[in-house]
Tab-separated table of C-alpha atoms in Angstrom:
chain	number	residue	atom	x	y	z
A	260	MET	CA	167.409	88.400	62.106
A	261	LYS	CA	170.520	90.515	62.205
A	262	ASN	CA	172.394	90.254	65.490
A	263	LYS	CA	172.407	93.669	67.133
A	264	VAL	CA	173.879	92.628	70.464
A	265	PHE	CA	177.595	93.449	70.733
A	266	SER	CA	179.796	92.055	73.462
A	267	SER	CA	182.034	95.081	73.919
A	268	PHE	CA	181.879	98.851	73.641
A	269	ASP	CA	185.096	98.888	71.596
A	270	GLU	CA	183.503	96.613	69.039
A	271	ALA	CA	180.360	98.758	68.944
A	272	VAL	CA	182.344	101.903	68.027
A	273	ALA	CA	184.901	100.126	65.797
A	274	ASP	CA	183.721	101.742	62.542
A	275	ILE	CA	183.672	105.308	63.833
A	276	SER	CA	186.310	107.222	61.922
A	277	ASP	CA	187.892	110.693	61.957
A	278	GLY	CA	185.402	113.427	61.074
A	279	ALA	CA	182.310	111.534	62.274
A	280	SER	CA	179.387	113.327	63.926
A	281	ILE	CA	177.961	111.952	67.163
A	282	VAL	CA	174.829	112.969	69.053
A	283	THR	CA	174.441	111.968	72.678
A	284	GLU	CA	172.620	112.986	75.838
A	285	CYS	CA	174.060	114.717	78.852
A	286	TRP	CA	172.022	116.280	81.654
A	287	GLY	CA	174.605	116.121	84.359
A	288	LEU	CA	175.018	112.548	85.487
A	289	THR	CA	171.842	111.233	83.970
A	290	GLY	CA	171.459	109.623	80.615
A	291	MET	CA	175.083	109.704	79.597
A	292	SER	CA	176.404	106.850	77.459
A	293	GLN	CA	179.586	106.806	79.477
A	294	ASN	CA	181.012	103.568	78.166
A	295	LEU	CA	180.587	104.499	74.511
A	296	ILE	CA	182.146	107.881	75.274
A	297	ALA	CA	185.076	106.148	76.993
A	298	ALA	CA	185.462	103.799	74.002
A	299	VAL	CA	185.643	106.739	71.569
A	300	LYS	CA	188.182	108.425	73.817
A	301	GLU	CA	190.250	105.231	73.843
A	302	LYS	CA	189.954	104.851	70.067
A	303	GLY	CA	191.379	108.349	69.641
A	304	VAL	CA	189.439	109.314	66.492
A	305	LYS	CA	189.616	113.041	65.839
A	306	ASP	CA	187.878	115.937	64.100
A	307	LEU	CA	184.574	114.806	65.568
A	308	THR	CA	181.393	116.859	65.593
A	309	LEU	CA	179.593	116.432	68.904
A	310	ILE	CA	175.927	117.351	69.317
A	311	THR	CA	174.574	117.398	72.858
A	312	HIS	CA	172.208	119.317	75.115
A	313	ASN	CA	174.816	120.138	77.744
A	314	PHE	CA	178.603	120.187	77.551
A	315	ILE	CA	179.586	120.575	81.173
A	316	PRO	CA	182.793	119.688	82.976
A	317	LEU	CA	181.638	117.530	85.878
A	318	VAL	CA	184.320	118.818	88.183
A	319	PHE	CA	182.611	117.351	91.229
A	320	PHE	CA	183.658	113.806	90.462
A	321	GLY	CA	187.034	112.158	90.675
A	322	GLU	CA	188.861	110.910	87.626
A	323	GLY	CA	187.911	107.303	86.957
A	324	GLU	CA	184.538	107.693	88.687
A	325	ILE	CA	182.731	108.739	85.548
A	326	ALA	CA	183.508	109.078	81.832
A	327	ASN	CA	182.118	112.555	81.244
A	328	LEU	CA	181.406	113.880	77.772
A	329	THR	CA	184.046	116.584	78.123
A	330	ILE	CA	186.838	113.976	77.979
A	331	LEU	CA	186.263	114.077	74.205
A	332	LEU	CA	187.152	117.782	74.010
A	333	PRO	CA	190.647	117.295	72.506
A	334	GLN	CA	189.105	115.126	69.750
A	335	LEU	CA	186.483	117.649	68.634
A	336	LYS	CA	186.360	119.823	65.555
A	337	LYS	CA	182.861	121.135	66.187
A	338	LEU	CA	180.418	121.308	69.058
A	339	ILE	CA	176.689	121.999	68.660
A	340	THR	CA	175.015	122.683	72.010
A	341	PRO	CA	172.871	125.113	74.035
A	342	VAL	CA	175.091	124.876	77.112
A	343	VAL	CA	178.881	125.119	77.337
A	344	GLY	CA	179.930	124.984	80.977
A	345	LEU	CA	178.086	126.252	84.001
A	346	GLN	CA	177.569	129.956	84.582
A	347	TYR	CA	179.010	129.960	88.101
A	348	LEU	CA	182.075	128.018	86.929
A	349	GLY	CA	182.994	130.498	84.211
A	350	ALA	CA	180.626	129.174	81.500
A	351	GLY	CA	182.601	128.343	78.340
A	352	ALA	CA	186.005	129.431	79.642
A	353	PHE	CA	187.144	125.807	79.864
A	354	VAL	CA	186.877	125.307	76.084
A	355	GLN	CA	188.579	128.616	75.215
A	356	GLU	CA	192.021	127.137	74.543
A	357	TYR	CA	190.454	124.657	72.089
A	358	VAL	CA	188.506	127.433	70.362
A	359	GLU	CA	191.816	129.247	69.863
A	360	LYS	CA	193.162	126.049	68.259
A	361	GLY	CA	190.196	125.859	65.870
A	362	LEU	CA	187.265	124.252	67.691
A	363	GLU	CA	184.018	125.602	66.254
A	364	VAL	CA	181.147	126.080	68.728
A	365	GLU	CA	177.640	126.430	67.312
A	366	LEU	CA	175.208	127.619	69.962
A	367	THR	CA	171.537	126.744	69.898
A	368	SER	CA	168.694	126.408	72.410
A	369	HIS	CA	167.395	123.193	73.963
A	370	GLY	CA	164.085	123.320	72.129
A	371	THR	CA	165.689	124.297	68.845
A	372	LEU	CA	168.152	121.412	69.053
A	373	ALA	CA	165.333	118.947	69.733
A	374	SER	CA	163.390	120.268	66.729
A	375	ARG	CA	166.430	120.247	64.424
A	376	LEU	CA	167.054	116.617	65.344
A	377	TYR	CA	163.401	115.836	64.718
A	378	ALA	CA	163.688	117.525	61.312
A	379	GLY	CA	166.746	115.383	60.593
A	380	ALA	CA	164.918	112.252	61.694
A	381	ALA	CA	161.765	112.990	59.726
A	382	GLY	CA	163.464	114.036	56.499
A	383	LEU	CA	162.315	117.650	56.735
A	384	GLY	CA	164.233	120.480	55.111
A	385	GLY	CA	164.343	122.448	58.355
A	386	ILE	CA	162.019	124.241	60.703
A	387	TYR	CA	160.788	127.822	60.919
A	388	ASN	CA	161.442	128.682	64.519
A	389	PRO	CA	160.140	131.632	66.553
A	390	VAL	CA	162.888	131.045	69.120
A	391	GLY	CA	166.025	133.092	68.551
A	392	VAL	CA	164.417	135.968	66.644
A	393	GLY	CA	166.258	139.169	67.602
A	394	THR	CA	169.076	137.222	69.298
A	395	ILE	CA	172.537	136.018	68.289
A	396	LEU	CA	170.900	132.805	67.051
A	397	GLU	CA	169.404	134.575	64.013
A	398	GLU	CA	172.776	135.665	62.610
A	399	GLY	CA	173.291	134.392	59.070
A	400	LYS	CA	169.947	132.592	58.930
A	401	GLU	CA	166.970	133.127	56.635
A	402	LYS	CA	164.167	135.089	58.271
A	403	ARG	CA	160.581	134.792	57.213
A	404	GLU	CA	157.226	136.155	58.223
A	405	ILE	CA	154.454	133.585	58.427
A	406	ASP	CA	150.933	134.778	59.293
A	407	GLY	CA	152.316	138.021	60.680
A	408	LYS	CA	154.901	136.423	62.948
A	409	GLU	CA	158.667	136.301	62.464
A	410	PHE	CA	160.570	133.033	62.211
A	411	ILE	CA	164.112	131.930	61.442
A	412	LEU	CA	165.061	128.913	59.393
A	413	GLU	CA	166.893	126.261	61.390
A	414	LYS	CA	168.438	123.437	59.431
A	415	PRO	CA	168.021	119.749	60.233
A	416	ILE	CA	170.702	117.753	62.020
A	417	ARG	CA	171.375	114.221	60.816
A	418	PRO	CA	174.338	112.820	62.779
A	419	ASP	CA	176.354	109.776	61.760
A	420	TYR	CA	175.968	108.156	65.172
A	421	ALA	CA	173.742	108.406	68.243
A	422	PHE	CA	174.921	107.066	71.587
A	423	ILE	CA	171.886	106.145	73.660
A	424	ARG	CA	171.685	105.217	77.348
A	425	ALA	CA	168.512	103.178	77.743
A	426	HIS	CA	167.187	100.960	80.507
A	427	LYS	CA	166.176	97.868	78.617
A	428	ALA	CA	166.554	96.537	75.079
A	429	ASP	CA	165.093	93.405	73.610
A	430	LYS	CA	167.186	91.542	71.054
A	431	MET	CA	165.241	93.215	68.239
A	432	GLY	CA	166.496	96.582	69.486
A	433	ASN	CA	163.271	97.936	70.973
A	434	LEU	CA	164.154	100.301	73.804
A	435	ILE	CA	162.596	101.549	76.996
A	436	TYR	CA	164.081	104.180	79.286
A	437	ARG	CA	163.832	104.989	82.986
A	438	GLY	CA	162.752	108.346	84.356
A	439	VAL	CA	164.299	111.397	82.761
A	440	TYR	CA	166.863	109.245	80.959
A	441	ARG	CA	164.237	109.307	78.234
A	442	ALA	CA	164.546	113.079	77.604
A	443	ASP	CA	166.554	113.784	74.419
A	444	GLN	CA	167.265	110.198	73.539
A	445	PRO	CA	164.279	109.019	71.471
A	446	VAL	CA	164.731	111.850	68.961
A	447	MET	CA	168.510	111.328	68.882
A	448	ALA	CA	168.024	107.631	68.117
A	449	MET	CA	165.709	108.550	65.231
A	450	ALA	CA	167.960	111.258	63.806
A	451	ALA	CA	171.218	109.323	63.528
A	452	ARG	CA	172.268	107.084	60.669
A	453	THR	CA	173.628	104.504	63.121
A	454	THR	CA	172.322	104.235	66.680
A	455	ILE	CA	174.248	102.454	69.412
A	456	ALA	CA	172.576	101.841	72.766
A	457	GLU	CA	174.151	100.911	76.080
A	458	VAL	CA	171.569	99.382	78.382
A	459	ASP	CA	171.108	98.011	81.893
A	460	GLU	CA	169.458	94.888	80.589
A	461	VAL	CA	169.085	92.925	77.338
A	462	VAL	CA	165.936	90.799	77.290
A	463	GLU	CA	164.397	88.250	74.942
A	464	ILE	CA	162.035	89.273	72.167
A	465	GLY	CA	158.530	89.560	73.568
A	466	GLU	CA	159.614	90.543	77.065
A	467	ILE	CA	158.939	94.226	76.418
A	468	ASP	CA	155.252	95.012	76.035
A	469	PRO	CA	154.926	96.536	72.546
A	470	GLU	CA	152.677	99.227	74.029
A	471	HIS	CA	155.596	100.330	76.216
A	472	VAL	CA	158.289	100.510	73.553
A	473	VAL	CA	159.594	104.087	73.372
A	474	THR	CA	162.204	103.708	70.646
A	475	PRO	CA	161.148	101.112	68.029
A	476	SER	CA	163.788	98.587	66.919
A	477	VAL	CA	164.187	100.045	63.428
A	478	PHE	CA	166.002	103.020	64.952
A	479	VAL	CA	168.496	100.890	66.876
A	480	ASP	CA	171.493	99.231	65.245
A	481	ARG	CA	173.739	98.064	68.069
A	482	ILE	CA	173.175	97.167	71.710
A	483	VAL	CA	175.739	96.641	74.461
A	484	LYS	CA	174.897	95.653	78.038
A	485	VAL	CA	176.500	97.816	80.734
A	486	PRO	CA	178.349	95.492	83.165
A	487	ASP	CA	177.787	96.106	86.898
A	488	ASP	CA	181.282	97.493	87.410
A	489	ALA	CA	181.265	99.685	84.270
A	490	PHE	CA	180.797	103.457	84.043
A	491	GLY	CA	177.223	104.577	84.665
A	492	SER	CA	175.992	101.211	85.947
A	493	THR	CA	173.130	101.426	88.428
A	494	LYS	CA	175.532	100.300	91.138
A	495	ARG	CA	178.169	102.913	90.301
A	496	ILE	CA	175.724	105.804	90.041
A	497	LYS	CA	174.213	104.803	93.395
A	498	GLU	CA	177.672	104.964	94.938
A	499	ILE	CA	178.323	108.385	93.405
A	500	ILE	CA	174.990	109.777	94.640
A	501	GLY	CA	175.685	108.270	98.053
A	502	LYS	CA	178.870	110.305	98.253
A	503	MET	CA	177.299	113.579	97.083
A	504	GLY	CA	176.631	114.703	100.645
A	505	GLU	CA	180.379	114.792	101.327
A	506	ASN	CA	180.956	117.461	98.698
A	507	GLU	CA	180.164	121.023	99.805
A	508	LEU	CA	179.849	122.354	96.232
A	509	ILE	CA	177.305	119.649	95.341
A	510	ARG	CA	175.397	120.244	98.579
A	511	SER	CA	175.090	123.945	97.840
A	512	LEU	CA	174.208	123.536	94.154
A	513	LEU	CA	171.847	120.581	94.183
A	514	PHE	CA	170.341	120.346	97.644
A	515	ARG	CA	169.724	123.915	98.856
B	293	MET	CA	169.670	153.041	103.643
B	294	LYS	CA	166.181	151.655	103.175
B	295	GLU	CA	165.668	147.937	103.146
B	296	LYS	CA	165.040	146.050	99.927
B	297	LEU	CA	163.261	142.699	99.783
B	298	ASP	CA	165.479	139.638	100.030
B	299	ARG	CA	165.578	136.883	97.421
B	300	GLU	CA	163.148	134.630	99.313
B	301	VAL	CA	160.562	137.402	99.479
B	302	ILE	CA	160.925	138.129	95.744
B	303	ALA	CA	160.353	134.406	95.149
B	304	MET	CA	157.349	134.382	97.474
B	305	ARG	CA	155.774	137.332	95.643
B	306	ALA	CA	156.434	135.730	92.246
B	307	ALA	CA	154.839	132.465	93.376
B	308	LYS	CA	151.612	134.387	94.100
B	309	GLU	CA	151.180	134.845	90.351
B	310	LEU	CA	150.435	131.106	90.094
B	311	LYS	CA	147.123	129.491	90.750
B	312	TYR	CA	145.579	126.046	91.019
B	313	GLY	CA	145.950	124.113	87.764
B	314	ASP	CA	148.858	126.148	86.366
B	315	CYS	CA	151.899	124.340	84.977
B	316	VAL	CA	155.148	126.160	85.737
B	317	ASN	CA	158.766	125.899	84.686
B	318	LEU	CA	161.180	127.563	87.107
B	319	GLY	CA	164.544	128.914	86.017
B	320	ILE	CA	167.756	128.824	88.014
B	321	GLY	CA	168.420	131.312	90.858
B	322	ILE	CA	165.567	133.228	92.527
B	323	PRO	CA	162.952	131.282	90.462
B	324	ASN	CA	164.161	128.020	92.035
B	325	LEU	CA	163.290	129.478	95.438
B	326	CYS	CA	159.672	129.927	94.282
B	327	ALA	CA	159.258	126.178	94.666
B	328	HIS	CA	158.954	126.682	98.438
B	329	PHE	CA	155.976	129.036	98.033
B	330	ILE	CA	153.977	127.490	95.181
B	331	PRO	CA	150.273	127.114	95.976
B	332	GLU	CA	148.679	123.677	95.975
B	333	GLY	CA	147.607	122.219	92.629
B	334	VAL	CA	150.366	123.827	90.541
B	335	LEU	CA	152.355	121.354	88.443
B	336	PHE	CA	156.117	121.693	87.973
B	337	GLN	CA	157.557	121.121	84.498
B	338	THR	CA	161.190	120.537	83.607
B	339	GLU	CA	162.686	120.730	80.107
B	340	ASN	CA	164.285	117.306	80.396
B	341	GLY	CA	160.874	115.736	80.377
B	342	ALA	CA	158.722	115.621	83.509
B	343	LEU	CA	155.471	117.283	84.590
B	344	GLY	CA	153.802	117.261	87.987
B	345	TYR	CA	156.744	115.926	89.981
B	346	GLY	CA	157.046	116.261	93.757
B	347	PRO	CA	159.264	118.288	96.091
B	348	LEU	CA	162.995	118.693	95.527
B	349	ILE	CA	165.250	116.474	97.618
B	350	ARG	CA	166.798	118.512	100.442
B	351	GLU	CA	170.189	118.283	102.047
B	352	ASP	CA	169.003	116.027	104.866
B	353	GLU	CA	167.364	113.613	102.400
B	354	ILE	CA	170.238	112.920	100.011
B	355	GLU	CA	169.868	109.177	100.587
B	356	ASN	CA	166.482	109.383	98.810
B	357	ALA	CA	167.970	110.940	95.637
B	358	GLU	CA	167.463	108.791	92.539
B	359	GLN	CA	169.316	109.219	89.272
B	360	TYR	CA	166.107	108.846	87.258
B	361	TYR	CA	164.443	111.859	88.833
B	362	VAL	CA	166.319	115.108	88.249
B	363	ASP	CA	165.369	118.483	86.807
B	364	ALA	CA	167.163	120.383	84.062
B	365	GLY	CA	169.444	122.020	86.649
B	366	GLY	CA	170.503	118.627	88.001
B	367	LYS	CA	168.436	118.866	91.196
B	368	PHE	CA	166.789	115.672	92.410
B	369	TRP	CA	163.036	115.525	92.952
B	370	THR	CA	160.533	113.110	94.417
B	371	PRO	CA	158.219	111.107	92.162
B	372	VAL	CA	154.534	111.495	93.056
B	373	PRO	CA	151.271	110.023	91.735
B	374	GLY	CA	149.889	111.828	88.688
B	375	MET	CA	153.228	112.967	87.286
B	376	SER	CA	154.245	112.175	83.728
B	377	ILE	CA	157.585	111.563	82.051
B	378	PHE	CA	158.157	112.212	78.372
B	379	ASP	CA	160.766	112.931	75.733
B	380	ILE	CA	162.171	116.335	74.881
B	381	VAL	CA	160.167	116.831	71.676
B	382	THR	CA	156.993	116.509	73.758
B	383	SER	CA	158.520	118.719	76.451
B	384	PHE	CA	159.189	121.587	74.059
B	385	ALA	CA	155.781	121.181	72.410
B	386	MET	CA	154.434	121.835	75.915
B	387	ILE	CA	156.735	124.835	76.292
B	388	ARG	CA	156.257	126.434	72.877
B	389	SER	CA	152.500	125.918	72.698
B	390	GLY	CA	151.752	128.412	75.475
B	391	ARG	CA	150.631	125.848	78.027
B	392	LEU	CA	153.111	126.868	80.703
B	393	THR	CA	153.883	129.805	82.916
B	394	THR	CA	157.574	130.406	83.440
B	395	ILE	CA	159.437	132.245	86.157
B	396	LEU	CA	162.948	133.119	85.006
B	397	GLY	CA	165.876	135.104	86.298
B	398	GLY	CA	166.877	138.262	84.454
B	399	LEU	CA	169.924	140.423	83.864
B	400	GLN	CA	168.012	143.200	82.095
B	401	VAL	CA	164.425	143.847	81.004
B	402	SER	CA	163.471	146.577	78.527
B	403	GLU	CA	160.536	148.945	78.356
B	404	THR	CA	158.951	146.817	75.646
B	405	GLY	CA	159.453	143.545	77.503
B	406	ASP	CA	162.673	142.400	75.855
B	407	LEU	CA	164.626	140.046	78.096
B	408	ALA	CA	168.378	139.568	78.484
B	409	ASN	CA	169.211	136.771	80.894
B	410	TRP	CA	171.866	134.477	79.448
B	411	SER	CA	175.024	136.508	78.997
B	412	THR	CA	176.643	139.741	80.078
B	413	GLY	CA	178.536	139.773	76.802
B	414	GLY	CA	181.983	138.301	76.559
B	415	GLY	CA	181.256	136.464	73.335
B	416	ALA	CA	179.255	133.340	72.625
B	417	LEU	CA	180.940	131.393	75.415
B	418	GLY	CA	180.303	134.025	78.075
B	419	GLY	CA	176.977	132.494	79.066
B	420	THR	CA	174.684	129.540	78.520
B	421	ILE	CA	171.502	129.686	76.433
B	422	GLY	CA	169.908	126.458	77.657
B	423	GLY	CA	166.110	126.410	77.415
B	424	GLY	CA	165.563	130.042	78.440
B	425	MET	CA	164.948	131.315	74.912
B	426	ASP	CA	162.362	128.592	74.285
B	427	LEU	CA	160.556	129.350	77.539
B	428	ALA	CA	160.649	133.127	77.024
B	429	VAL	CA	159.172	132.817	73.517
B	430	GLY	CA	156.762	129.959	74.148
B	431	ALA	CA	155.276	130.368	77.625
B	432	LYS	CA	151.821	131.896	78.004
B	433	LYS	CA	153.068	134.038	80.891
B	434	VAL	CA	156.675	135.091	81.478
B	435	ILE	CA	157.525	136.375	84.955
B	436	ILE	CA	161.016	137.745	85.515
B	437	THR	CA	162.542	137.945	88.986
B	438	LEU	CA	165.627	140.066	89.542
B	439	GLU	CA	167.209	142.637	91.783
B	440	HIS	CA	166.086	146.105	90.707
B	441	THR	CA	169.631	147.434	90.238
B	442	THR	CA	173.144	146.081	89.805
B	443	LYS	CA	175.491	145.926	92.799
B	444	GLU	CA	176.784	149.334	91.676
B	445	GLY	CA	173.252	150.765	91.696
B	446	ALA	CA	172.671	150.933	87.929
B	447	PRO	CA	169.133	150.134	86.722
B	448	LYS	CA	168.448	146.703	85.256
B	449	ILE	CA	165.106	147.855	83.858
B	450	LEU	CA	166.162	149.822	80.810
B	451	THR	CA	164.813	151.617	77.758
B	452	LYS	CA	166.755	149.087	75.693
B	453	CYS	CA	168.751	146.052	76.863
B	454	THR	CA	172.513	146.326	76.377
B	455	TYR	CA	173.301	142.637	76.976
B	456	PRO	CA	172.607	139.960	74.317
B	457	LEU	CA	168.866	139.266	74.155
B	458	THR	CA	167.123	136.079	75.199
B	459	ALA	CA	163.917	137.072	73.407
B	460	GLN	CA	162.073	140.185	72.239
B	461	LYS	CA	158.797	141.460	73.705
B	462	CYS	CA	158.272	138.394	75.839
B	463	VAL	CA	158.035	139.590	79.453
B	464	ASN	CA	154.647	139.992	81.162
B	465	PHE	CA	155.625	140.689	84.777
B	466	VAL	CA	158.788	141.882	86.483
B	467	ILE	CA	159.171	141.243	90.186
B	468	THR	CA	162.144	142.876	91.910
B	469	ASP	CA	163.358	143.643	95.406
B	470	LEU	CA	161.581	147.011	95.081
B	471	ALA	CA	158.561	146.610	92.850
B	472	VAL	CA	156.056	144.622	90.835
B	473	ILE	CA	155.808	145.912	87.271
B	474	GLU	CA	153.510	144.807	84.485
B	475	VAL	CA	154.627	145.125	80.875
B	476	THR	CA	151.751	146.513	78.797
B	477	GLY	CA	151.260	147.847	75.288
B	478	SER	CA	151.483	151.397	76.609
B	479	GLY	CA	154.580	150.819	78.720
B	480	LEU	CA	155.689	149.623	82.135
B	481	VAL	CA	152.994	149.875	84.780
B	482	LEU	CA	154.133	150.112	88.386
B	483	LYS	CA	151.641	147.978	90.332
B	484	GLU	CA	153.293	147.487	93.710
B	485	VAL	CA	156.224	148.923	95.660
B	486	ALA	CA	158.210	147.406	98.527
B	487	PRO	CA	157.109	148.542	102.010
B	488	GLY	CA	158.672	151.902	102.861
B	489	TRP	CA	159.451	152.821	99.241
B	490	THR	CA	157.675	155.460	97.186
B	491	ALA	CA	156.906	155.355	93.480
B	492	ASP	CA	159.329	158.260	92.939
B	493	GLU	CA	162.157	156.366	94.625
B	494	VAL	CA	161.513	153.293	92.453
B	495	GLN	CA	161.320	155.509	89.358
B	496	ALA	CA	164.718	157.030	90.213
B	497	LEU	CA	166.265	153.530	89.953
B	498	THR	CA	164.447	152.653	86.726
B	499	GLU	CA	165.497	153.998	83.306
B	500	PRO	CA	162.205	154.138	81.363
B	501	ARG	CA	159.266	156.102	82.652
B	502	LEU	CA	156.886	154.074	84.845
B	503	ILE	CA	153.128	154.468	84.541
B	504	LEU	CA	151.548	154.425	87.991
B	505	ALA	CA	148.730	151.920	88.374
B	506	ASP	CA	145.429	153.362	89.616
B	507	ASP	CA	145.488	150.859	92.443
B	508	LEU	CA	149.233	151.162	93.199
B	509	LYS	CA	149.893	149.473	96.539
B	510	GLU	CA	152.549	148.024	98.809
B	511	ILE	CA	153.823	144.495	98.170
B	512	ASP	CA	152.030	142.191	100.591
B	513	LEU	CA	154.660	140.319	102.607
B	514	GLU	CA	152.225	137.816	104.118
């Protein structure tokens, strides 16, 4: 059996080169593959295409506390996402200077992105989508009436790499998630050509009940265990949440 | 100056549209406040993959917040028996198959039920699309909560939206600080007005012509 367990994040991203496309999850703090993101930052590859559900500057946290997705901004050529920034923090204003320097931003919706990734995963030529009809999302796309209803053609997305933050992997690469960490990740793992997972725990083959496997091993190429003191470890996230009460902005946004 | 309803009361009125067994996805802003008024037996859904979760964690309970249990707006919730957790493909199958009711915020609503709620213009980066388009197109019932006019007093219920659209012909109910309006095939039907307001006064702050419901009444604040 091919060894999928890597001992470092640097090693796991070693073959990522300039121009690569990467899909990864971000719903605020949850589900982010922070250590893989930090490794790509460190590696300095450029002209990347990043596909994600939310591209939000997590201004609430101190530098060094988390490796947020937006640290990759200077390395991007293209961004595909439904959310750039937060409305009350000026939405996409924080990427404006990069757009002026050539960053391309392709907007989409959450559901459309999920379906485009599924189309990429399943080898489909695209999807006919009712979402976006009559909006800016239909610009330049084929429109078609099916059974009296209007649809627009959305093309599949098949990224070079997926960065996945899972709870547990067995040495085969079978993955299970915890809570809403699951979200976008199973379809991202299926859509990418190479899938790299950072996980809380690596267990022996047979220790995950096959009935509970969410992402089957065939979709997973590399696994790295997140050390206790690394970005996004259970311990670190607990500490960050513990400190949330001290921050007035977080209190007003998340707890009122 | 006559009093308009505050945001909590708009949320309370919107929550009355839900009944036992409904599954609901709440947008950010006034819709979030609906959570405090939802009747028993209504299940909450969030785009990032959970249905039937418990109450949101409040300020005095931050120590109970868990990273695994957050909604699409980043708010923490409490896990409860009977809830389910699933991936985003499943989540949007739920959303686009007409199984949910959604309560969303709005910037503008048109006479024909078009919704604009993601951007006031300012180019593609002037707002965030998120899951609003999917919900507006896919939900079985779309309820929009908003203030009836802008801060400057201009109507937000228009003949045609001027801001970029979220979706066409998607809105079923509009609930504002002045009125409850149903979008029908023949136009906008004024069903309820805020206490102390007349239909004519509401009409004066609304661009398209309102059809008065036969049983037009005051919004019940109880």
